[in-house]
Amino acid sequence: MILSAKTGMHPIFNMAETLSIIIPAYNESRTIHLILDKVKSVQLIHGLDKEIIIVNDHSTDSTEDAINNYASNNADVNIKYYKHDYNQGKGAALHTGIKMATGQYLIIQDADLEYDPNEYNILLRPILEGHADVVYGSRFMGGKPHRILFFWHSIGNRFLTLVSNAFTDLNLTDMETCYKVFRTELVQKLKLQEKRFGFEPEVTARISRIPGIRIYEVGISYYGRTYEEGKKIGMKDAFRAIYCTIKYNVFSR
């Protein structure tokens, strides 16, 4: 069951195209207002409007209070808030957000501070200029800032991307990146199943099979967190990603 509440909605909408920003949140009470401030301050190219869709995956801290307080104090921001009545996983939160999106374009934004919303326009440009249908933001290409953290985590990400590429015949450098921009109608047609961190290899496998799909990749910044700072993904998620890569490329169509 999904409970929903709409807050901070614009009373009047114009005909400008919209970017739906999907934010899955689980125990992010300390940072959710900070990322929302960053999203709010971004001026999108081509006059795009913003639709912020927050999906609270049954947080056990004060994430909901933080979101409601922010919406109340920022009535000019188009925020749609949904919550799960039990914890289902990041992928399930993304499924909810994708389903509820009404914008022509859609981007995934983590509720922490690892990715910079000021780079939305870099990701959007290949789509808005008519070159791409999907754009991945790569942490491993370009000259953007990257926090130096875990060697084996980096090796793991590159290995998962290599395995994914071998099955999809793509040449991505960062399949596991959070920042992915889609034409909304395209991603809403996918029959996504993975409810946790298997979302990334599954969505990559499914979009790679769309006839004529145009996938681009651009370099982005990365301000990674340590596990003490709240990083949630671990070794078991890496094994799940390998399983999902095989499952959705070989056994699921």
PDB file of N, CA, C and O in Angstrom, residues 15-64:
ATOM      1  N   MET A  15       2.618  25.858 -19.827  1.00  0.00           N
ATOM      2  CA  MET A  15       2.775  24.793 -20.810  1.00  0.00           C
ATOM      3  C   MET A  15       4.223  24.406 -21.022  1.00  0.00           C
ATOM      4  O   MET A  15       4.532  23.640 -21.926  1.00  0.00           O
ATOM      5  N   ALA A  16       5.138  24.950 -20.215  1.00  0.00           N
ATOM      6  CA  ALA A  16       6.545  24.591 -20.364  1.00  0.00           C
ATOM      7  C   ALA A  16       6.747  23.114 -20.064  1.00  0.00           C
ATOM      8  O   ALA A  16       6.024  22.520 -19.274  1.00  0.00           O
ATOM      9  N   GLU A  17       7.755  22.525 -20.713  1.00  0.00           N
ATOM     10  CA  GLU A  17       8.070  21.133 -20.415  1.00  0.00           C
ATOM     11  C   GLU A  17       8.671  21.037 -19.013  1.00  0.00           C
ATOM     12  O   GLU A  17       9.175  22.019 -18.466  1.00  0.00           O
ATOM     13  N   THR A  18       8.598  19.824 -18.459  1.00  0.00           N
ATOM     14  CA  THR A  18       8.954  19.634 -17.053  1.00  0.00           C
ATOM     15  C   THR A  18       9.942  18.494 -16.878  1.00  0.00           C
ATOM     16  O   THR A  18       9.850  17.474 -17.557  1.00  0.00           O
ATOM     17  N   LEU A  19      10.873  18.679 -15.942  1.00  0.00           N
ATOM     18  CA  LEU A  19      11.769  17.617 -15.511  1.00  0.00           C
ATOM     19  C   LEU A  19      11.243  17.057 -14.194  1.00  0.00           C
ATOM     20  O   LEU A  19      11.116  17.788 -13.207  1.00  0.00           O
ATOM     21  N   SER A  20      10.907  15.773 -14.171  1.00  0.00           N
ATOM     22  CA  SER A  20      10.516  15.097 -12.938  1.00  0.00           C
ATOM     23  C   SER A  20      11.776  14.597 -12.235  1.00  0.00           C
ATOM     24  O   SER A  20      12.564  13.864 -12.826  1.00  0.00           O
ATOM     25  N   ILE A  21      11.947  15.006 -10.982  1.00  0.00           N
ATOM     26  CA  ILE A  21      13.136  14.657 -10.205  1.00  0.00           C
ATOM     27  C   ILE A  21      12.706  13.664  -9.130  1.00  0.00           C
ATOM     28  O   ILE A  21      11.991  14.019  -8.190  1.00  0.00           O
ATOM     29  N   ILE A  22      13.114  12.397  -9.286  1.00  0.00           N
ATOM     30  CA  ILE A  22      12.683  11.340  -8.383  1.00  0.00           C
ATOM     31  C   ILE A  22      13.703  11.190  -7.261  1.00  0.00           C
ATOM     32  O   ILE A  22      14.872  10.879  -7.505  1.00  0.00           O
ATOM     33  N   ILE A  23      13.260  11.381  -6.012  1.00  0.00           N
ATOM     34  CA  ILE A  23      14.150  11.303  -4.860  1.00  0.00           C
ATOM     35  C   ILE A  23      13.672  10.197  -3.916  1.00  0.00           C
ATOM     36  O   ILE A  23      12.710  10.394  -3.168  1.00  0.00           O
ATOM     37  N   PRO A  24      14.309   9.018  -3.949  1.00  0.00           N
ATOM     38  CA  PRO A  24      13.989   7.993  -2.957  1.00  0.00           C
ATOM     39  C   PRO A  24      14.654   8.362  -1.633  1.00  0.00           C
ATOM     40  O   PRO A  24      15.818   8.781  -1.612  1.00  0.00           O
ATOM     41  N   ALA A  25      13.931   8.220  -0.544  1.00  0.00           N
ATOM     42  CA  ALA A  25      14.481   8.639   0.749  1.00  0.00           C
ATOM     43  C   ALA A  25      14.263   7.570   1.794  1.00  0.00           C
ATOM     44  O   ALA A  25      13.144   7.082   1.983  1.00  0.00           O
ATOM     45  N   TYR A  26      15.337   7.230   2.493  1.00  0.00           N
ATOM     46  CA  TYR A  26      15.245   6.316   3.627  1.00  0.00           C
ATOM     47  C   TYR A  26      16.208   6.791   4.707  1.00  0.00           C
ATOM     48  O   TYR A  26      17.419   6.777   4.518  1.00  0.00           O
ATOM     49  N   ASN A  27      15.661   7.269   5.798  1.00  0.00           N
ATOM     50  CA  ASN A  27      16.448   7.781   6.930  1.00  0.00           C
ATOM     51  C   ASN A  27      17.440   8.859   6.490  1.00  0.00           C
ATOM     52  O   ASN A  27      18.641   8.769   6.742  1.00  0.00           O
ATOM     53  N   GLU A  28      16.907   9.865   5.827  1.00  0.00           N
ATOM     54  CA  GLU A  28      17.739  10.969   5.328  1.00  0.00           C
ATOM     55  C   GLU A  28      17.345  12.291   5.973  1.00  0.00           C
ATOM     56  O   GLU A  28      17.444  13.353   5.363  1.00  0.00           O
ATOM     57  N   SER A  29      16.896  12.243   7.216  1.00  0.00           N
ATOM     58  CA  SER A  29      16.411  13.465   7.870  1.00  0.00           C
ATOM     59  C   SER A  29      17.498  14.534   7.995  1.00  0.00           C
ATOM     60  O   SER A  29      17.207  15.737   7.994  1.00  0.00           O
ATOM     61  N   ARG A  30      18.751  14.120   8.083  1.00  0.00           N
ATOM     62  CA  ARG A  30      19.847  15.078   8.280  1.00  0.00           C
ATOM     63  C   ARG A  30      20.197  15.838   7.014  1.00  0.00           C
ATOM     64  O   ARG A  30      20.724  16.951   7.080  1.00  0.00           O
ATOM     65  N   THR A  31      19.922  15.258   5.843  1.00  0.00           N
ATOM     66  CA  THR A  31      20.391  15.871   4.595  1.00  0.00           C
ATOM     67  C   THR A  31      19.286  16.200   3.602  1.00  0.00           C
ATOM     68  O   THR A  31      19.547  16.905   2.627  1.00  0.00           O
ATOM     69  N   ILE A  32      18.058  15.731   3.815  1.00  0.00           N
ATOM     70  CA  ILE A  32      17.030  15.892   2.796  1.00  0.00           C
ATOM     71  C   ILE A  32      16.764  17.370   2.493  1.00  0.00           C
ATOM     72  O   ILE A  32      16.565  17.750   1.332  1.00  0.00           O
ATOM     73  N   HIS A  33      16.790  18.226   3.512  1.00  0.00           N
ATOM     74  CA  HIS A  33      16.546  19.651   3.262  1.00  0.00           C
ATOM     75  C   HIS A  33      17.686  20.282   2.471  1.00  0.00           C
ATOM     76  O   HIS A  33      17.468  21.209   1.673  1.00  0.00           O
ATOM     77  N   LEU A  34      18.898  19.762   2.663  1.00  0.00           N
ATOM     78  CA  LEU A  34      20.053  20.313   1.950  1.00  0.00           C
ATOM     79  C   LEU A  34      19.975  19.982   0.464  1.00  0.00           C
ATOM     80  O   LEU A  34      20.237  20.842  -0.393  1.00  0.00           O
ATOM     81  N   ILE A  35      19.611  18.740   0.150  1.00  0.00           N
ATOM     82  CA  ILE A  35      19.523  18.378  -1.266  1.00  0.00           C
ATOM     83  C   ILE A  35      18.344  19.095  -1.915  1.00  0.00           C
ATOM     84  O   ILE A  35      18.409  19.500  -3.085  1.00  0.00           O
ATOM     85  N   LEU A  36      17.248  19.290  -1.172  1.00  0.00           N
ATOM     86  CA  LEU A  36      16.107  20.018  -1.723  1.00  0.00           C
ATOM     87  C   LEU A  36      16.467  21.477  -1.995  1.00  0.00           C
ATOM     88  O   LEU A  36      16.016  22.059  -2.992  1.00  0.00           O
ATOM     89  N   ASP A  37      17.269  22.069  -1.131  1.00  0.00           N
ATOM     90  CA  ASP A  37      17.746  23.438  -1.388  1.00  0.00           C
ATOM     91  C   ASP A  37      18.532  23.504  -2.692  1.00  0.00           C
ATOM     92  O   ASP A  37      18.381  24.440  -3.490  1.00  0.00           O
ATOM     93  N   LYS A  38      19.391  22.503  -2.909  1.00  0.00           N
ATOM     94  CA  LYS A  38      20.188  22.477  -4.132  1.00  0.00           C
ATOM     95  C   LYS A  38      19.310  22.291  -5.365  1.00  0.00           C
ATOM     96  O   LYS A  38      19.510  22.954  -6.392  1.00  0.00           O
ATOM     97  N   VAL A  39      18.334  21.397  -5.268  1.00  0.00           N
ATOM     98  CA  VAL A  39      17.429  21.167  -6.395  1.00  0.00           C
ATOM     99  C   VAL A  39      16.624  22.434  -6.677  1.00  0.00           C
ATOM    100  O   VAL A  39      16.437  22.830  -7.837  1.00  0.00           O
ATOM    101  N   LYS A  40      16.140  23.076  -5.636  1.00  0.00           N
ATOM    102  CA  LYS A  40      15.349  24.295  -5.792  1.00  0.00           C
ATOM    103  C   LYS A  40      16.138  25.387  -6.510  1.00  0.00           C
ATOM    104  O   LYS A  40      15.591  26.121  -7.347  1.00  0.00           O
ATOM    105  N   SER A  41      17.411  25.502  -6.200  1.00  0.00           N
ATOM    106  CA  SER A  41      18.214  26.617  -6.733  1.00  0.00           C
ATOM    107  C   SER A  41      18.624  26.432  -8.190  1.00  0.00           C
ATOM    108  O   SER A  41      19.052  27.397  -8.829  1.00  0.00           O
ATOM    109  N   VAL A  42      18.503  25.226  -8.720  1.00  0.00           N
ATOM    110  CA  VAL A  42      18.940  24.974 -10.097  1.00  0.00           C
ATOM    111  C   VAL A  42      18.017  25.676 -11.087  1.00  0.00           C
ATOM    112  O   VAL A  42      16.788  25.558 -11.012  1.00  0.00           O
ATOM    113  N   GLN A  43      18.615  26.391 -12.022  1.00  0.00           N
ATOM    114  CA  GLN A  43      17.877  26.994 -13.130  1.00  0.00           C
ATOM    115  C   GLN A  43      18.071  26.104 -14.352  1.00  0.00           C
ATOM    116  O   GLN A  43      19.167  26.014 -14.899  1.00  0.00           O
ATOM    117  N   LEU A  44      17.011  25.434 -14.775  1.00  0.00           N
ATOM    118  CA  LEU A  44      17.123  24.479 -15.870  1.00  0.00           C
ATOM    119  C   LEU A  44      17.147  25.178 -17.222  1.00  0.00           C
ATOM    120  O   LEU A  44      16.485  26.206 -17.432  1.00  0.00           O
ATOM    121  N   ILE A  45      17.902  24.601 -18.141  1.00  0.00           N
ATOM    122  CA  ILE A  45      17.978  25.145 -19.492  1.00  0.00           C
ATOM    123  C   ILE A  45      16.665  24.931 -20.236  1.00  0.00           C
ATOM    124  O   ILE A  45      15.825  24.113 -19.848  1.00  0.00           O
ATOM    125  N   HIS A  46      16.470  25.685 -21.304  1.00  0.00           N
ATOM    126  CA  HIS A  46      15.296  25.602 -22.177  1.00  0.00           C
ATOM    127  C   HIS A  46      14.004  25.906 -21.416  1.00  0.00           C
ATOM    128  O   HIS A  46      12.923  25.493 -21.848  1.00  0.00           O
ATOM    129  N   GLY A  47      14.124  26.589 -20.280  1.00  0.00           N
ATOM    130  CA  GLY A  47      12.937  26.985 -19.538  1.00  0.00           C
ATOM    131  C   GLY A  47      12.165  25.850 -18.903  1.00  0.00           C
ATOM    132  O   GLY A  47      10.969  25.989 -18.609  1.00  0.00           O
ATOM    133  N   LEU A  48      12.811  24.703 -18.665  1.00  0.00           N
ATOM    134  CA  LEU A  48      12.123  23.564 -18.069  1.00  0.00           C
ATOM    135  C   LEU A  48      11.647  23.887 -16.651  1.00  0.00           C
ATOM    136  O   LEU A  48      12.355  24.529 -15.878  1.00  0.00           O
ATOM    137  N   ASP A  49      10.447  23.413 -16.322  1.00  0.00           N
ATOM    138  CA  ASP A  49       9.971  23.447 -14.952  1.00  0.00           C
ATOM    139  C   ASP A  49      10.492  22.223 -14.200  1.00  0.00           C
ATOM    140  O   ASP A  49      10.964  21.267 -14.818  1.00  0.00           O
ATOM    141  N   LYS A  50      10.340  22.246 -12.868  1.00  0.00           N
ATOM    142  CA  LYS A  50      10.762  21.119 -12.031  1.00  0.00           C
ATOM    143  C   LYS A  50       9.564  20.537 -11.280  1.00  0.00           C
ATOM    144  O   LYS A  50       8.762  21.271 -10.723  1.00  0.00           O
ATOM    145  N   GLU A  51       9.475  19.223 -11.288  1.00  0.00           N
ATOM    146  CA  GLU A  51       8.524  18.485 -10.475  1.00  0.00           C
ATOM    147  C   GLU A  51       9.337  17.567  -9.568  1.00  0.00           C
ATOM    148  O   GLU A  51       9.983  16.639 -10.042  1.00  0.00           O
ATOM    149  N   ILE A  52       9.320  17.839  -8.269  1.00  0.00           N
ATOM    150  CA  ILE A  52      10.110  17.054  -7.320  1.00  0.00           C
ATOM    151  C   ILE A  52       9.214  15.998  -6.692  1.00  0.00           C
ATOM    152  O   ILE A  52       8.223  16.323  -6.034  1.00  0.00           O
ATOM    153  N   ILE A  53       9.555  14.732  -6.913  1.00  0.00           N
ATOM    154  CA  ILE A  53       8.772  13.620  -6.379  1.00  0.00           C
ATOM    155  C   ILE A  53       9.620  12.894  -5.341  1.00  0.00           C
ATOM    156  O   ILE A  53      10.623  12.261  -5.671  1.00  0.00           O
ATOM    157  N   ILE A  54       9.218  13.000  -4.084  1.00  0.00           N
ATOM    158  CA  ILE A  54       9.945  12.355  -2.982  1.00  0.00           C
ATOM    159  C   ILE A  54       9.173  11.114  -2.557  1.00  0.00           C
ATOM    160  O   ILE A  54       7.968  11.186  -2.300  1.00  0.00           O
ATOM    161  N   VAL A  55       9.861   9.986  -2.487  1.00  0.00           N
ATOM    162  CA  VAL A  55       9.236   8.738  -2.041  1.00  0.00           C
ATOM    163  C   VAL A  55       9.960   8.268  -0.782  1.00  0.00           C
ATOM    164  O   VAL A  55      11.117   7.858  -0.834  1.00  0.00           O
ATOM    165  N   ASN A  56       9.270   8.338   0.333  1.00  0.00           N
ATOM    166  CA  ASN A  56       9.807   7.930   1.628  1.00  0.00           C
ATOM    167  C   ASN A  56       9.564   6.433   1.800  1.00  0.00           C
ATOM    168  O   ASN A  56       8.425   5.993   1.949  1.00  0.00           O
ATOM    169  N   ASP A  57      10.646   5.665   1.803  1.00  0.00           N
ATOM    170  CA  ASP A  57      10.535   4.207   1.879  1.00  0.00           C
ATOM    171  C   ASP A  57      10.459   3.733   3.331  1.00  0.00           C
ATOM    172  O   ASP A  57      11.293   2.956   3.787  1.00  0.00           O
ATOM    173  N   HIS A  58       9.463   4.253   4.038  1.00  0.00           N
ATOM    174  CA  HIS A  58       9.192   3.867   5.432  1.00  0.00           C
ATOM    175  C   HIS A  58      10.411   4.119   6.332  1.00  0.00           C
ATOM    176  O   HIS A  58      10.896   3.217   7.033  1.00  0.00           O
ATOM    177  N   SER A  59      10.876   5.353   6.323  1.00  0.00           N
ATOM    178  CA  SER A  59      11.995   5.736   7.185  1.00  0.00           C
ATOM    179  C   SER A  59      11.628   5.556   8.648  1.00  0.00           C
ATOM    180  O   SER A  59      10.465   5.706   9.044  1.00  0.00           O
ATOM    181  N   THR A  60      12.639   5.264   9.453  1.00  0.00           N
ATOM    182  CA  THR A  60      12.425   5.102  10.889  1.00  0.00           C
ATOM    183  C   THR A  60      12.901   6.320  11.681  1.00  0.00           C
ATOM    184  O   THR A  60      12.801   6.335  12.913  1.00  0.00           O
ATOM    185  N   ASP A  61      13.415   7.320  10.994  1.00  0.00           N
ATOM    186  CA  ASP A  61      13.814   8.558  11.663  1.00  0.00           C
ATOM    187  C   ASP A  61      12.778   9.641  11.345  1.00  0.00           C
ATOM    188  O   ASP A  61      11.642   9.341  11.007  1.00  0.00           O
ATOM    189  N   SER A  62      13.167  10.899  11.410  1.00  0.00           N
ATOM    190  CA  SER A  62      12.230  12.007  11.205  1.00  0.00           C
ATOM    191  C   SER A  62      12.251  12.538   9.777  1.00  0.00           C
ATOM    192  O   SER A  62      12.001  13.726   9.547  1.00  0.00           O
ATOM    193  N   THR A  63      12.539  11.659   8.809  1.00  0.00           N
ATOM    194  CA  THR A  63      12.568  12.080   7.410  1.00  0.00           C
ATOM    195  C   THR A  63      11.248  12.709   6.981  1.00  0.00           C
ATOM    196  O   THR A  63      11.230  13.749   6.308  1.00  0.00           O
ATOM    197  N   GLU A  64      10.122  12.100   7.357  1.00  0.00           N
ATOM    198  CA  GLU A  64       8.821  12.647   6.950  1.00  0.00           C
ATOM    199  C   GLU A  64       8.601  14.048   7.511  1.00  0.00           C
ATOM    200  O   GLU A  64       8.136  14.944   6.786  1.00  0.00           O
TER     201      GLU A  64
END
